[in-house]
Structure formats: C-alpha cells, structure tokens
Tab-separated table of C-alpha atoms in Angstrom:
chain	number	residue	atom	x	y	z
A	127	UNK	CA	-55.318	93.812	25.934
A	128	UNK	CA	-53.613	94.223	29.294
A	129	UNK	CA	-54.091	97.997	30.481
A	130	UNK	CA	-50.870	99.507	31.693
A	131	UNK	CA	-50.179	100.256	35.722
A	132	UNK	CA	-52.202	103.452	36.655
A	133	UNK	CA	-52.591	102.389	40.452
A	134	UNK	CA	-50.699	104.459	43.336
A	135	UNK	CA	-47.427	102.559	44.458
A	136	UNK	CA	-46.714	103.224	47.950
A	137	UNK	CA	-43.676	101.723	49.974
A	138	UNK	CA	-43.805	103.583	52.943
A	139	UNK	CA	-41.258	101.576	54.510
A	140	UNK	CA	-38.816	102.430	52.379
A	141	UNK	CA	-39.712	105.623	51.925
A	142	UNK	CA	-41.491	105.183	48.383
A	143	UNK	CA	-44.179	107.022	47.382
A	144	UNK	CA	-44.769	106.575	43.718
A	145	UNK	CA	-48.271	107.863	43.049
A	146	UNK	CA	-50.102	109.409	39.854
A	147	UNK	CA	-48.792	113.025	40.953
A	148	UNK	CA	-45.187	111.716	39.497
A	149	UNK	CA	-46.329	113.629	36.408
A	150	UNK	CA	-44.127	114.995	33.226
A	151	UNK	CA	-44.670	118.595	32.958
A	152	UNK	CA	-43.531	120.577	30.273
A	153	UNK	CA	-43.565	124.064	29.596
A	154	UNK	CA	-46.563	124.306	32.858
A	155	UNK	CA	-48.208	121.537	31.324
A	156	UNK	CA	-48.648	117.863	32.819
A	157	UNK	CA	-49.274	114.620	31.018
A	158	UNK	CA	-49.703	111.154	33.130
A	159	UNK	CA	-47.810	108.944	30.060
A	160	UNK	CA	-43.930	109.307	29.598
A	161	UNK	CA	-44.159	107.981	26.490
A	162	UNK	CA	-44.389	109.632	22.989
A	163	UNK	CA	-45.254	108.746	20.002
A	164	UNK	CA	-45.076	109.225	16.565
A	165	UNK	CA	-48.007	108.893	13.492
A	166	UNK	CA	-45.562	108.003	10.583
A	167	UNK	CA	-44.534	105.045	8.635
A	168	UNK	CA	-47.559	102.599	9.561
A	169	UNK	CA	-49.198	100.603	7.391
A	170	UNK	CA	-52.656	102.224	7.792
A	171	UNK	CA	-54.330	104.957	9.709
A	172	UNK	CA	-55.995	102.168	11.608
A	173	UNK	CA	-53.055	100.685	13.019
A	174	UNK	CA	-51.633	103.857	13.843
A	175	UNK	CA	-55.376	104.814	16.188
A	176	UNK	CA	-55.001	101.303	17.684
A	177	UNK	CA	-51.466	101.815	18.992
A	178	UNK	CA	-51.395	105.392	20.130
A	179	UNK	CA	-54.674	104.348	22.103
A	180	UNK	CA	-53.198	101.050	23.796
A	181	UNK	CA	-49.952	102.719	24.115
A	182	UNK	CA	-51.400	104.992	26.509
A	183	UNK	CA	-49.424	107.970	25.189
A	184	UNK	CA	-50.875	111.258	25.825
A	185	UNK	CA	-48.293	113.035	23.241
A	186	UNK	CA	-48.417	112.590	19.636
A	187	UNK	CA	-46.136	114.593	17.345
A	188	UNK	CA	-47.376	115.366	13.632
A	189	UNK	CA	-45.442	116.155	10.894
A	190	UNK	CA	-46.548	120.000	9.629
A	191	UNK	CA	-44.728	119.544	6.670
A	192	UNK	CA	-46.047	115.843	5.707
A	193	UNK	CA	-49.641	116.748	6.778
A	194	UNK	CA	-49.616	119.634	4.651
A	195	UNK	CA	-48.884	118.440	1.619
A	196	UNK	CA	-51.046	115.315	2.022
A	197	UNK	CA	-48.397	112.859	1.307
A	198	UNK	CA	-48.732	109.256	1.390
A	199	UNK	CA	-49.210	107.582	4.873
A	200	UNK	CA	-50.743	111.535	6.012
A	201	UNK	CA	-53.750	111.964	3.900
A	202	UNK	CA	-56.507	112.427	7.230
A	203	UNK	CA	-54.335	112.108	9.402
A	204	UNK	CA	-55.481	115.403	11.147
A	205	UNK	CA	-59.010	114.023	11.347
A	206	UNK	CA	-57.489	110.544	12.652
A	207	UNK	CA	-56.760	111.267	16.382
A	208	UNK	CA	-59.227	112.699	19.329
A	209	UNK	CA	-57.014	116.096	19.736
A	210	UNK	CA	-59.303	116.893	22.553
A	211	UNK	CA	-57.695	113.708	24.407
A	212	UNK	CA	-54.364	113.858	22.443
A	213	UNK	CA	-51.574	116.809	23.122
A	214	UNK	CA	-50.193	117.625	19.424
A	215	UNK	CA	-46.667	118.341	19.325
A	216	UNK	CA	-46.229	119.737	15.938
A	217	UNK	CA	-42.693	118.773	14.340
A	218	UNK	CA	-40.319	120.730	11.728
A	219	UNK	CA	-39.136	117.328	9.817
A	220	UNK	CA	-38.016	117.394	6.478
A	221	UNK	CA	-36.502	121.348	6.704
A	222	UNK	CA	-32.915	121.247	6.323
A	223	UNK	CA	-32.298	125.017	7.962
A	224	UNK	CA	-33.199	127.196	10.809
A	225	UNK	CA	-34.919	129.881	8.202
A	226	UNK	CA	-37.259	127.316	6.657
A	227	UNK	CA	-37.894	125.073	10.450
A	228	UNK	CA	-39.088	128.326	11.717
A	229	UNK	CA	-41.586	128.966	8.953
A	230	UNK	CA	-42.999	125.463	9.318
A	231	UNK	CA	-42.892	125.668	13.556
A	232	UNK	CA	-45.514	128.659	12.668
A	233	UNK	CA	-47.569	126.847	10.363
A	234	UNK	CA	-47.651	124.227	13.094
A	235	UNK	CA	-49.028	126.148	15.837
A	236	UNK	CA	-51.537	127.748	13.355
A	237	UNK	CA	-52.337	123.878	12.936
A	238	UNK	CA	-53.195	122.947	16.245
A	239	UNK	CA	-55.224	126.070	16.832
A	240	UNK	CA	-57.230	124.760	13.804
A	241	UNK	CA	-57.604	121.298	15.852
A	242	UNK	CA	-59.210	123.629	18.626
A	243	UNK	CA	-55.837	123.672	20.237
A	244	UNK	CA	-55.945	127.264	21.008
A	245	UNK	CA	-53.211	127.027	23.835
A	246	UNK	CA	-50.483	124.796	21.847
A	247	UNK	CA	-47.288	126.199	21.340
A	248	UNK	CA	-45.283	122.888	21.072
A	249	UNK	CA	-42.786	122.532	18.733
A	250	UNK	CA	-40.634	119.685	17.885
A	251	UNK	CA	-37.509	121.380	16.576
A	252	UNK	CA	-35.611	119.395	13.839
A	253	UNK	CA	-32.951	120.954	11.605
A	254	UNK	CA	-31.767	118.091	10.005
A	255	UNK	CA	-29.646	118.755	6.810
A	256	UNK	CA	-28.156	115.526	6.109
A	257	UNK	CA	-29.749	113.416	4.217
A	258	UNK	CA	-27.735	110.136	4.354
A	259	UNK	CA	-27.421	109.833	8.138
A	260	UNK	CA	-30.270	112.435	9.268
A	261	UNK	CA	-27.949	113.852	12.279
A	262	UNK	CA	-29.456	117.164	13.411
A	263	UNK	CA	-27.587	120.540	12.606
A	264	UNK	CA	-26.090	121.433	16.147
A	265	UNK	CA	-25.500	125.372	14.971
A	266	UNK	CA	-29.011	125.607	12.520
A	267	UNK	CA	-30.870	123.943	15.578
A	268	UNK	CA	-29.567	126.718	18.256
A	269	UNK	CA	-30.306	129.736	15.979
A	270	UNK	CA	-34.013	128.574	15.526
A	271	UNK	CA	-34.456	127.506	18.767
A	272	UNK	CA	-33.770	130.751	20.078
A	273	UNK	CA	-36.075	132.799	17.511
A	274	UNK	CA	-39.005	130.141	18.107
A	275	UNK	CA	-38.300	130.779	22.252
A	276	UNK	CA	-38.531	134.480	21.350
A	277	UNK	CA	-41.814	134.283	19.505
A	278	UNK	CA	-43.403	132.427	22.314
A	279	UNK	CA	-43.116	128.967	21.704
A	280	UNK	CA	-42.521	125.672	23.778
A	281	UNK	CA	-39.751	124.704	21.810
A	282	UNK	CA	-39.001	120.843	22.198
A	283	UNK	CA	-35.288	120.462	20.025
A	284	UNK	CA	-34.425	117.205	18.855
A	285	UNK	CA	-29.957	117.008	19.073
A	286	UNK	CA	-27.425	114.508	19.154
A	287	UNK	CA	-26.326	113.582	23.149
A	288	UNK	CA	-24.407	116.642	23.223
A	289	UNK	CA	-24.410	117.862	26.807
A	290	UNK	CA	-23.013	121.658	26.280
A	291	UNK	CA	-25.713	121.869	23.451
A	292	UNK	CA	-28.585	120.878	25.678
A	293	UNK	CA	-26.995	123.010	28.313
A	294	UNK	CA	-27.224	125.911	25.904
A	295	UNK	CA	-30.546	125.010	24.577
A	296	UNK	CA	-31.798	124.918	28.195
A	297	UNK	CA	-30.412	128.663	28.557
A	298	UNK	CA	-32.115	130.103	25.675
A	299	UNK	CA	-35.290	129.025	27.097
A	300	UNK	CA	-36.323	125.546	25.761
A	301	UNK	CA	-38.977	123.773	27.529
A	302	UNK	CA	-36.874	120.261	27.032
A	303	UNK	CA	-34.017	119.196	25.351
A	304	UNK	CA	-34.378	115.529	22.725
A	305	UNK	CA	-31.054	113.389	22.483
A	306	UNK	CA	-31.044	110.843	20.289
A	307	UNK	CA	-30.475	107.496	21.346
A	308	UNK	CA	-28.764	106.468	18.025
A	309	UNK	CA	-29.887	107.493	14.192
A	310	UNK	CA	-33.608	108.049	13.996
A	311	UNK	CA	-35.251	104.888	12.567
A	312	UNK	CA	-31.884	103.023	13.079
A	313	UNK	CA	-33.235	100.906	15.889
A	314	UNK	CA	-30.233	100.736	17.353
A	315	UNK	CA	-30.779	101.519	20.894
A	316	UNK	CA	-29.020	103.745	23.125
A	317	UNK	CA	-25.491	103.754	21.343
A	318	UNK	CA	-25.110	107.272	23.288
A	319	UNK	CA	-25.880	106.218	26.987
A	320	UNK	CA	-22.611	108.156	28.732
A	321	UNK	CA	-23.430	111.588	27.182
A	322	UNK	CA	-27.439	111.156	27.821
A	323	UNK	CA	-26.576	110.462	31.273
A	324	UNK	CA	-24.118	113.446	31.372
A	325	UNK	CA	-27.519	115.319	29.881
A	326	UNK	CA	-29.972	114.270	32.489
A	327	UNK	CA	-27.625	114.873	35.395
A	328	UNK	CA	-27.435	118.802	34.068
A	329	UNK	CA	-30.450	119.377	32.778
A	330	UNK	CA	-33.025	121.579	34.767
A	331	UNK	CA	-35.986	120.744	31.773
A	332	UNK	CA	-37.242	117.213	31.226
A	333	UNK	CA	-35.043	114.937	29.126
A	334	UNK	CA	-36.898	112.792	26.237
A	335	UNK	CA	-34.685	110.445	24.706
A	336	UNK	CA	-35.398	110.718	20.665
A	337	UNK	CA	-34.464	108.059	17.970
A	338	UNK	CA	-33.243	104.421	17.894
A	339	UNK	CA	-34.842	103.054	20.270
A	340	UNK	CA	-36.214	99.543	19.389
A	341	UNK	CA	-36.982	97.515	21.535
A	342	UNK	CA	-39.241	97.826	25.245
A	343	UNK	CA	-35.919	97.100	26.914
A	344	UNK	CA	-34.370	100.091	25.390
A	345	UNK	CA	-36.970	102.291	26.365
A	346	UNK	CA	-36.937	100.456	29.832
A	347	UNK	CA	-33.031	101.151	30.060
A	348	UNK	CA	-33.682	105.050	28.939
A	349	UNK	CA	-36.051	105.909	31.579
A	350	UNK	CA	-33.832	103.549	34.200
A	351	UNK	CA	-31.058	106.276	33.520
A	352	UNK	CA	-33.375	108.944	34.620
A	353	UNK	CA	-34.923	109.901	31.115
A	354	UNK	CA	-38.210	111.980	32.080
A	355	UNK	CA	-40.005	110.521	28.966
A	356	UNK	CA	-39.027	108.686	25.326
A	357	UNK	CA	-40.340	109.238	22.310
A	358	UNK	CA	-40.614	105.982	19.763
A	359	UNK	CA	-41.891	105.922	16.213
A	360	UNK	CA	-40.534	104.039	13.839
A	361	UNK	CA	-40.002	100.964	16.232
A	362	UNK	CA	-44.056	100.647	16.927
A	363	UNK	CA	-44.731	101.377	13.049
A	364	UNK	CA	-42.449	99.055	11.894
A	365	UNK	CA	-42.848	95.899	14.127
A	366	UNK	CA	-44.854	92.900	12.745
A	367	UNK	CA	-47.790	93.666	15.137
A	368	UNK	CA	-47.622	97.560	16.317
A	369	UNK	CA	-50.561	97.415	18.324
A	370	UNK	CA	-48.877	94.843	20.520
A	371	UNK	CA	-45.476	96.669	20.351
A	372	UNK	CA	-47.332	99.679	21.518
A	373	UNK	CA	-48.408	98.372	24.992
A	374	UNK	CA	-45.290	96.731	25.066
A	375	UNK	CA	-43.508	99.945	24.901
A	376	UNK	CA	-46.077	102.085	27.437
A	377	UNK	CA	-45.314	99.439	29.560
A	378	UNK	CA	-41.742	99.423	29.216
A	379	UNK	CA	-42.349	103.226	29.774
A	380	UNK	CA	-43.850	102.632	33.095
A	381	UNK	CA	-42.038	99.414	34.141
A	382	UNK	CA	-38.553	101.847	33.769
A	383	UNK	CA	-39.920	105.106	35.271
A	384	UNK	CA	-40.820	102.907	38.438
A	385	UNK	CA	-37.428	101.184	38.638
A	386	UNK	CA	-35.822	104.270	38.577
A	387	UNK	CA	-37.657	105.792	41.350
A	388	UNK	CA	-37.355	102.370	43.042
A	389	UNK	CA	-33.625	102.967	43.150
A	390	UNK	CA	-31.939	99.726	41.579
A	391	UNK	CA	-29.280	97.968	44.232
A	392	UNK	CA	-25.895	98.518	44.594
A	393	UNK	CA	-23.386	96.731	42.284
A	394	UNK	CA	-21.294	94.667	44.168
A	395	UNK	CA	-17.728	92.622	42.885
A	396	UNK	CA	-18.890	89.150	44.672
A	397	UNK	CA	-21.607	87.139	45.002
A	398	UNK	CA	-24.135	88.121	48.260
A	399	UNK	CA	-26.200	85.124	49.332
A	400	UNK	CA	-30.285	85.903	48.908
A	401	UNK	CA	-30.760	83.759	52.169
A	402	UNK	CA	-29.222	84.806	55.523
A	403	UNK	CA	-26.664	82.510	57.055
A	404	UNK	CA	-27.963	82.240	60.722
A	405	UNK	CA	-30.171	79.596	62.460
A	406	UNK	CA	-29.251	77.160	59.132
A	407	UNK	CA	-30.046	73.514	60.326
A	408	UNK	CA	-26.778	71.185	60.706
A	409	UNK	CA	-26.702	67.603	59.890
C-alpha cells in the first residue's frame, strides 16, 4: 500500500506554507488526519482494523448503544482497535430523543474511560427519530446538546446543513457542528453543498461533513469547500474492497485539504491559452 502525504509542502513563492502544524483541533485537542471513520457495517472485524489503519484516520466513532448490547457486526469490537493510538468518539445512534441520547452520551464517556481514556469527553450527538429517512431531530438535537455542553462534554452534533442550527449549536457551546452531506448511508454525495458552504463560512468550530458521501471525489469536493474534516462509514464498509477504499478516501482527505489551501484558480467565461503568445516562431 501507498502511504498517504505526511511531508511539509512549502511554496514560499506563493506564499504557501502547508506543513504538519495545519492540524484539526477540537475541543483543545489536535489530530494530524481530517478524516473520520466509522466501525459499522463491515464484513468482519478484520477488514474494519485494516482500513481504519491504512486510512490513516486518527478518529474512530463507536456506537455506545451497538457495543453494549453486543449486537452483530460489534461483538469485540472494543478490544478491536489500539485506543491508545485511536481517539474514540463515542456516538448516541439508535436513540430517537434528547432524554434517552443523553443517557447513552454518559454511558459513552464512562466507556472510553474504561478503554483508559480518562480525558474523553467526545460525543457524537445523534437524535434521530425517523426511521424511514434517518434525518436528525433539529429541536431533540438542540435540547441535548445543550445539557451534554452543561455536563462537560465535547459535544460533536450530527444535523442536516442547516446554517441557523449550527449557528445555534455553536452558541451553546459545541466543540463542532456535523452536516450531512445527503441521508446517512445514501451515498449520495453532497446533495447539500450551498447550505454547507453557508455553514463553514459562519462557523467559528471545525465543520465535519457527516453522511452520503461515497466516493474519494466527494470527500475531495467537501474539504475543497473548506470542510475542516469528513467523516465516512458506510462508503469504506460497503465497497467491494474497503481496505483499498480506505486509502483512497485518506487520500482524497489530504489531496482536498491541500487544494483548498492551494487556493483553486479563478473561473473565467473564455478560454486562456496555457502557453504565452510572445516570441512564437513565424513561418
């Protein structure tokens, strides 16, 4: 396997400096990788070990609820990953209300502590009630949000690309906000690109684009719009090889995070010849 890019980029010329200090930080803490990823839905624990490690993710989020209960696709799944190397991020799926995603965010940070992740208070907040199209609750998302922010965690909410919602999210003390791309597991891509840009403009916390992403392009395209980091599941699970479609997504990662530091060129309404026209030899 390929490794991704970890080298320093420098373009002093044009003013670039793109080194390994262009870290994601949330909530005071800083991760290298701007991707995240997700432990469900693969065909074995193996596969799943394989791709978070050649994805070069440094985030994995965990299903409390799933783990818990030991259901299928979970069983050692706590015991599967090197949590000394590997940042849990704890998630509420599967509760339908704020009431019953709080009591699982708790039992989530009591898990990490058990993984001798004393420090952890991540939570991935997701009040999704609907079971047909698993949108998130907009109002049942807030209300937890802001009991989990009192209580001391790093609340990480998972929302549709609402921009006032984010921007109230941010103001109750989130440590990011999560738009989704397009339905989670949909892989659909980024159906919502004019409110997620809206999103990243205004937001003062990182931005992690959540759900539907499929393909390396999408991700590419997400962190191209300014995205500070994406977070892809179902689309590594699912492919026909996920180990190679987790590379191929870290580097996609990368690959977009650079391009929009890079600053793309302007769009222009005509063609603009790559050569110049001068000193051009006449017949």
């Amino acid at each position: 396997m390929t490794p991704l890019l970890t080298s320093p980029v420098s373009d002093t010329d044009a003013g670039l400096d793109v080194t390994q200090d262009d870290v994601l930080t949330i909530a005071g803490r800083r991760f290298q990788s701007r991707l995240m990823t997700g432990t469900g839905k693969y065909p074995n624990l193996e596969i799943m070990q394989q791709s978070v490690a050649v994805s070069g993710c440094e985030i994995v989020t965990v299903a409390v609820r799933r783990v818990q209960t030991k259901a299928p696709g979970h069983e050692g799944l706590a015991e599967a990953l090197d949590w000394s190397k590997i940042w849990m991020l704890p998630n509420t799926a599967g509760c339908q209300t704020a009431e019953d995603a709080i009591r699982v965010a708790r039992l989530g940070r009591e898990m990490a502590k058990l993984l001798g992740q004393e420090d952890n208070n991540f939570i991935k907040l997701e009040v999704i009630p609907d079971s047909k199209y698993l949108l998130p609750d907009p109002i049942g998302t807030l209300e937890a949000a802001e009991q989990l922010v009192k209580e001391g965690f790093a609340v990480l909410p998972y929302i549709n690309a609402d921009p006032l919602l984010a921007k109230r999210l941010e103001e109750v003390g989130c440590a990011t906000v999560m738009p989704l791309g397009s339905p989670i597991g949909s892989g659909q891509g980024i159906r919502n690109s004019a409110n997620i840009q809206i999103i990243i403009e205004e937001a003062k916390v990182p931005v992690v684009v959540d759900a539907g992403i499929g393909t390396p392009s999408e991700a590419a395209q997400a962190m191209e719009m300014g995205a500070d980091a994406v977070l892809i599941n179902s689309a590594i699970a699912l492919a026909h090889h996920p180990v190679a479609m987790a590379q191929a997504m870290g580097m996609a990662t990368v690959a977009g995070r650079l391009a929009y530091l890079s600053g793309r060129m302007p769009v222009k309404a005509y063609a603009s010849a790559s050569s110049p026209l001068t000193g051009l030899v006449h017949s």
